Amino acid sequence: MEGNAGCRRVAPARGISPGTTRTSAVFLLGIALLGCRQSPREPVTLRYTYSWNEDRPKARALLQQFTEETGIRVKSIPIPEATREYIDLARKLLEDGSGSGADLVNIDLIWSPILEPYLLDLRPYLAAEIPLLEPELLTSYTVNGKLVAVPFNVPLGGLEYRTDLLREYGYDHPPKTWNELESMAERIQTGERAKGAKDFWGYVWQGNDGEALACNALEWQATAGGGRIIEADRTISVNNPAAIRAWQRAKRWIGWISPPSVVAYREVDSMLVFDSGRAAFNRNWLLTPMTRSGQARQIGWRSSLPVVKTGFSRIPAGAEGSAGTLGGTGTAVSLHSTHRQEAIALLRFQLRALMQATEKGSVSGGPVQAEFSDPPSISDPRASPVASNQRASIVARPSVVTGSSYKQVSRAYIDAVHLVLTGKRRAPEAAAELEKQLIEITGFGAGPPKMPDKMGR
């Protein structure tokens, strides 16, 4: 019964005694009145975690628009900034089948294999939207044939630089190789210090013993031809001359063109140094388009220098060309969600909003419009090589190939590199010990580095 349409006079049934009739009438009348007094269904509220570095004002506005159009509410679940703390919280929320867990979770692409058992396969639900996305972006979110998340934030490792200082010192392009970076950083640093900026540095990056260091070190190693930690064929490639030389090169930067404290820098630390005008170059992230029609853009959740002073380019090249680490987060739907259809509706709404903004050219480029010089690209990463006859690749951390062991693999790799950077262990010894640890963790065998393909796999 719905509304007053279900409220009718209840007549006594024929052939039943008066007493029974009276009792039955009262019972039936009670049911009728209950039907008349039913309250409207409570609106659905989705519980949703999203990444700490998302553009929060825009995200909130989009969620509000979704609620206005559908009546479905969205409640944000606070999450920690530290990646390793977040993975533990995400697993706990996804394991909760009581209805108080998460309906949707924002996950780093490296955690896809770990959280896969708790996540819905999105392919059957987003059949119309998935073909519009860059297929390369879906690889890190595909586990055992399941698409466990849809990427929304897709950054690639890149080099940020001071366009004004490059022009002042006579450079018409950012450094294309590590050798160029070193010479340009040293010259600009010397010149700026001669002007009185005693705390000015040529190059800042992330040397703290966290996941950002894994991204930096993977780029050093891959560009030198030292492999990608663990190759797609499950061979471990860390204990080789090229990887060792790459770590040694980074160690030489410290105290020369990079501050001694860089071994403690997180992303926010290097950004603050660069944004305050105290560095010429900074290893940073550059957002790449999710669709084929999009263009690269600046990270939108950070402050920056005025427009005339900021530029972005590829990671400098080594013997094997340039290689930028693939990063980013995607949104997944919990298998335990009691509001699966509503969660899928939110995913579809967000995807279509992003695609419409990309097609109209209205996707924000961040607080300023930066200069782009040969930026990395998902759709055609080799279209504009950074050095003659050298290819530019995109490297993915070995999360898919290592599955649930990635957390241990990453920790071992980060610790080994950090020991080299801090001078506590020589690079050859660290590489040999790391190889043994990775064999023990994964059960894989050691092998030579592989030539990078389009996605660096």
mmCIF file with all atom_site columns, N, CA and C in Angstrom, residues 230 233-236 401-403 405-406 408-409 434-447:
data_model
loop_
_atom_site.group_PDB
_atom_site.id
_atom_site.type_symbol
_atom_site.label_atom_id
_atom_site.label_alt_id
_atom_site.label_comp_id
_atom_site.label_asym_id
_atom_site.label_entity_id
_atom_site.label_seq_id
_atom_site.pdbx_PDB_ins_code
_atom_site.Cartn_x
_atom_site.Cartn_y
_atom_site.Cartn_z
_atom_site.occupancy
_atom_site.B_iso_or_equiv
_atom_site.pdbx_formal_charge
_atom_site.auth_seq_id
_atom_site.auth_comp_id
_atom_site.auth_asym_id
_atom_site.auth_atom_id
_atom_site.pdbx_PDB_model_num
ATOM 1  N N  . ILE A 1 230 ? 61.590 -5.466  -10.416 1.00 0.00 ? 230 ILE A N  1
ATOM 2  C CA . ILE A 1 230 ? 61.147 -6.811  -10.798 1.00 0.00 ? 230 ILE A CA 1
ATOM 3  C C  . ILE A 1 230 ? 60.466 -6.686  -12.154 1.00 0.00 ? 230 ILE A C  1
ATOM 4  N N  . ASP A 1 233 ? 58.437 -10.571 -16.376 1.00 0.00 ? 233 ASP A N  1
ATOM 5  C CA . ASP A 1 233 ? 58.602 -12.027 -16.421 1.00 0.00 ? 233 ASP A CA 1
ATOM 6  C C  . ASP A 1 233 ? 59.042 -12.606 -15.076 1.00 0.00 ? 233 ASP A C  1
ATOM 7  N N  . ARG A 1 234 ? 58.909 -11.806 -14.023 1.00 0.00 ? 234 ARG A N  1
ATOM 8  C CA . ARG A 1 234 ? 59.188 -12.211 -12.644 1.00 0.00 ? 234 ARG A CA 1
ATOM 9  C C  . ARG A 1 234 ? 60.674 -12.436 -12.377 1.00 0.00 ? 234 ARG A C  1
ATOM 10 N N  . THR A 1 235 ? 61.522 -11.708 -13.062 1.00 0.00 ? 235 THR A N  1
ATOM 11 C CA . THR A 1 235 ? 62.945 -11.742 -12.739 1.00 0.00 ? 235 THR A CA 1
ATOM 12 C C  . THR A 1 235 ? 63.311 -10.474 -11.983 1.00 0.00 ? 235 THR A C  1
ATOM 13 N N  . ILE A 1 236 ? 64.174 -10.646 -10.997 1.00 0.00 ? 236 ILE A N  1
ATOM 14 C CA . ILE A 1 236 ? 64.580 -9.536  -10.131 1.00 0.00 ? 236 ILE A CA 1
ATOM 15 C C  . ILE A 1 236 ? 65.793 -8.845  -10.738 1.00 0.00 ? 236 ILE A C  1
ATOM 16 N N  . VAL A 1 401 ? 52.837 -7.579  -10.559 1.00 0.00 ? 401 VAL A N  1
ATOM 17 C CA . VAL A 1 401 ? 53.585 -8.828  -10.665 1.00 0.00 ? 401 VAL A CA 1
ATOM 18 C C  . VAL A 1 401 ? 53.896 -9.431  -9.298  1.00 0.00 ? 401 VAL A C  1
ATOM 19 N N  . THR A 1 402 ? 54.007 -8.595  -8.255  1.00 0.00 ? 402 THR A N  1
ATOM 20 C CA . THR A 1 402 ? 54.312 -9.114  -6.918  1.00 0.00 ? 402 THR A CA 1
ATOM 21 C C  . THR A 1 402 ? 53.068 -9.332  -6.066  1.00 0.00 ? 402 THR A C  1
ATOM 22 N N  . GLY A 1 403 ? 51.934 -8.769  -6.484  1.00 0.00 ? 403 GLY A N  1
ATOM 23 C CA . GLY A 1 403 ? 50.687 -8.996  -5.768  1.00 0.00 ? 403 GLY A CA 1
ATOM 24 C C  . GLY A 1 403 ? 50.732 -8.545  -4.324  1.00 0.00 ? 403 GLY A C  1
ATOM 25 N N  . SER A 1 405 ? 52.675 -9.252  -2.083  1.00 0.00 ? 405 SER A N  1
ATOM 26 C CA . SER A 1 405 ? 54.023 -9.093  -1.535  1.00 0.00 ? 405 SER A CA 1
ATOM 27 C C  . SER A 1 405 ? 54.611 -7.710  -1.800  1.00 0.00 ? 405 SER A C  1
ATOM 28 N N  . TYR A 1 406 ? 53.875 -6.873  -2.535  1.00 0.00 ? 406 TYR A N  1
ATOM 29 C CA . TYR A 1 406 ? 54.476 -5.597  -2.924  1.00 0.00 ? 406 TYR A CA 1
ATOM 30 C C  . TYR A 1 406 ? 54.898 -4.745  -1.730  1.00 0.00 ? 406 TYR A C  1
ATOM 31 N N  . GLN A 1 408 ? 56.164 -5.605  1.085   1.00 0.00 ? 408 GLN A N  1
ATOM 32 C CA . GLN A 1 408 ? 57.485 -6.050  1.536   1.00 0.00 ? 408 GLN A CA 1
ATOM 33 C C  . GLN A 1 408 ? 58.564 -5.721  0.507   1.00 0.00 ? 408 GLN A C  1
ATOM 34 N N  . VAL A 1 409 ? 58.234 -5.897  -0.757  1.00 0.00 ? 409 VAL A N  1
ATOM 35 C CA . VAL A 1 409 ? 59.189 -5.584  -1.823  1.00 0.00 ? 409 VAL A CA 1
ATOM 36 C C  . VAL A 1 409 ? 59.558 -4.112  -1.787  1.00 0.00 ? 409 VAL A C  1
ATOM 37 N N  . LEU A 1 434 ? 69.901 -6.613  -1.308  1.00 0.00 ? 434 LEU A N  1
ATOM 38 C CA . LEU A 1 434 ? 68.515 -6.420  -1.740  1.00 0.00 ? 434 LEU A CA 1
ATOM 39 C C  . LEU A 1 434 ? 68.065 -7.563  -2.644  1.00 0.00 ? 434 LEU A C  1
ATOM 40 N N  . GLU A 1 435 ? 68.919 -7.984  -3.537  1.00 0.00 ? 435 GLU A N  1
ATOM 41 C CA . GLU A 1 435 ? 68.576 -9.094  -4.424  1.00 0.00 ? 435 GLU A CA 1
ATOM 42 C C  . GLU A 1 435 ? 68.221 -10.341 -3.614  1.00 0.00 ? 435 GLU A C  1
ATOM 43 N N  . LYS A 1 436 ? 69.013 -10.649 -2.608  1.00 0.00 ? 436 LYS A N  1
ATOM 44 C CA . LYS A 1 436 ? 68.730 -11.817 -1.749  1.00 0.00 ? 436 LYS A CA 1
ATOM 45 C C  . LYS A 1 436 ? 67.384 -11.662 -1.044  1.00 0.00 ? 436 LYS A C  1
ATOM 46 N N  . GLN A 1 437 ? 67.114 -10.459 -0.538  1.00 0.00 ? 437 GLN A N  1
ATOM 47 C CA . GLN A 1 437 ? 65.850 -10.222 0.165   1.00 0.00 ? 437 GLN A CA 1
ATOM 48 C C  . GLN A 1 437 ? 64.656 -10.399 -0.768  1.00 0.00 ? 437 GLN A C  1
ATOM 49 N N  . LEU A 1 438 ? 64.757 -9.869  -1.977  1.00 0.00 ? 438 LEU A N  1
ATOM 50 C CA . LEU A 1 438 ? 63.632 -9.959  -2.911  1.00 0.00 ? 438 LEU A CA 1
ATOM 51 C C  . LEU A 1 438 ? 63.399 -11.394 -3.374  1.00 0.00 ? 438 LEU A C  1
ATOM 52 N N  . ILE A 1 439 ? 64.467 -12.166 -3.517  1.00 0.00 ? 439 ILE A N  1
ATOM 53 C CA . ILE A 1 439 ? 64.300 -13.588 -3.855  1.00 0.00 ? 439 ILE A CA 1
ATOM 54 C C  . ILE A 1 439 ? 63.562 -14.307 -2.737  1.00 0.00 ? 439 ILE A C  1
ATOM 55 N N  . GLU A 1 440 ? 63.913 -13.999 -1.517  1.00 0.00 ? 440 GLU A N  1
ATOM 56 C CA . GLU A 1 440 ? 63.264 -14.630 -0.364  1.00 0.00 ? 440 GLU A CA 1
ATOM 57 C C  . GLU A 1 440 ? 61.806 -14.201 -0.250  1.00 0.00 ? 440 GLU A C  1
ATOM 58 N N  . ILE A 1 441 ? 61.511 -12.932 -0.488  1.00 0.00 ? 441 ILE A N  1
ATOM 59 C CA . ILE A 1 441 ? 60.145 -12.418 -0.364  1.00 0.00 ? 441 ILE A CA 1
ATOM 60 C C  . ILE A 1 441 ? 59.232 -12.976 -1.444  1.00 0.00 ? 441 ILE A C  1
ATOM 61 N N  . THR A 1 442 ? 59.711 -12.997 -2.683  1.00 0.00 ? 442 THR A N  1
ATOM 62 C CA . THR A 1 442 ? 58.844 -13.333 -3.820  1.00 0.00 ? 442 THR A CA 1
ATOM 63 C C  . THR A 1 442 ? 58.968 -14.764 -4.320  1.00 0.00 ? 442 THR A C  1
ATOM 64 N N  . GLY A 1 443 ? 60.125 -15.378 -4.104  1.00 0.00 ? 443 GLY A N  1
ATOM 65 C CA . GLY A 1 443 ? 60.365 -16.690 -4.687  1.00 0.00 ? 443 GLY A CA 1
ATOM 66 C C  . GLY A 1 443 ? 60.793 -16.608 -6.141  1.00 0.00 ? 443 GLY A C  1
ATOM 67 N N  . PHE A 1 444 ? 60.977 -15.398 -6.669  1.00 0.00 ? 444 PHE A N  1
ATOM 68 C CA . PHE A 1 444 ? 61.417 -15.219 -8.045  1.00 0.00 ? 444 PHE A CA 1
ATOM 69 C C  . PHE A 1 444 ? 62.935 -15.358 -8.129  1.00 0.00 ? 444 PHE A C  1
ATOM 70 N N  . GLY A 1 445 ? 63.433 -15.514 -9.351  1.00 0.00 ? 445 GLY A N  1
ATOM 71 C CA . GLY A 1 445 ? 64.866 -15.586 -9.561  1.00 0.00 ? 445 GLY A CA 1
ATOM 72 C C  . GLY A 1 445 ? 65.420 -14.267 -10.064 1.00 0.00 ? 445 GLY A C  1
ATOM 73 N N  . ALA A 1 446 ? 66.731 -14.086 -9.925  1.00 0.00 ? 446 ALA A N  1
ATOM 74 C CA . ALA A 1 446 ? 67.390 -12.879 -10.405 1.00 0.00 ? 446 ALA A CA 1
ATOM 75 C C  . ALA A 1 446 ? 67.656 -12.995 -11.900 1.00 0.00 ? 446 ALA A C  1
ATOM 76 N N  . GLY A 1 447 ? 67.698 -11.866 -12.567 1.00 0.00 ? 447 GLY A N  1
ATOM 77 C CA . GLY A 1 447 ? 67.949 -11.857 -13.999 1.00 0.00 ? 447 GLY A CA 1
ATOM 78 C C  . GLY A 1 447 ? 68.419 -10.495 -14.461 1.00 0.00 ? 447 GLY A C  1
#
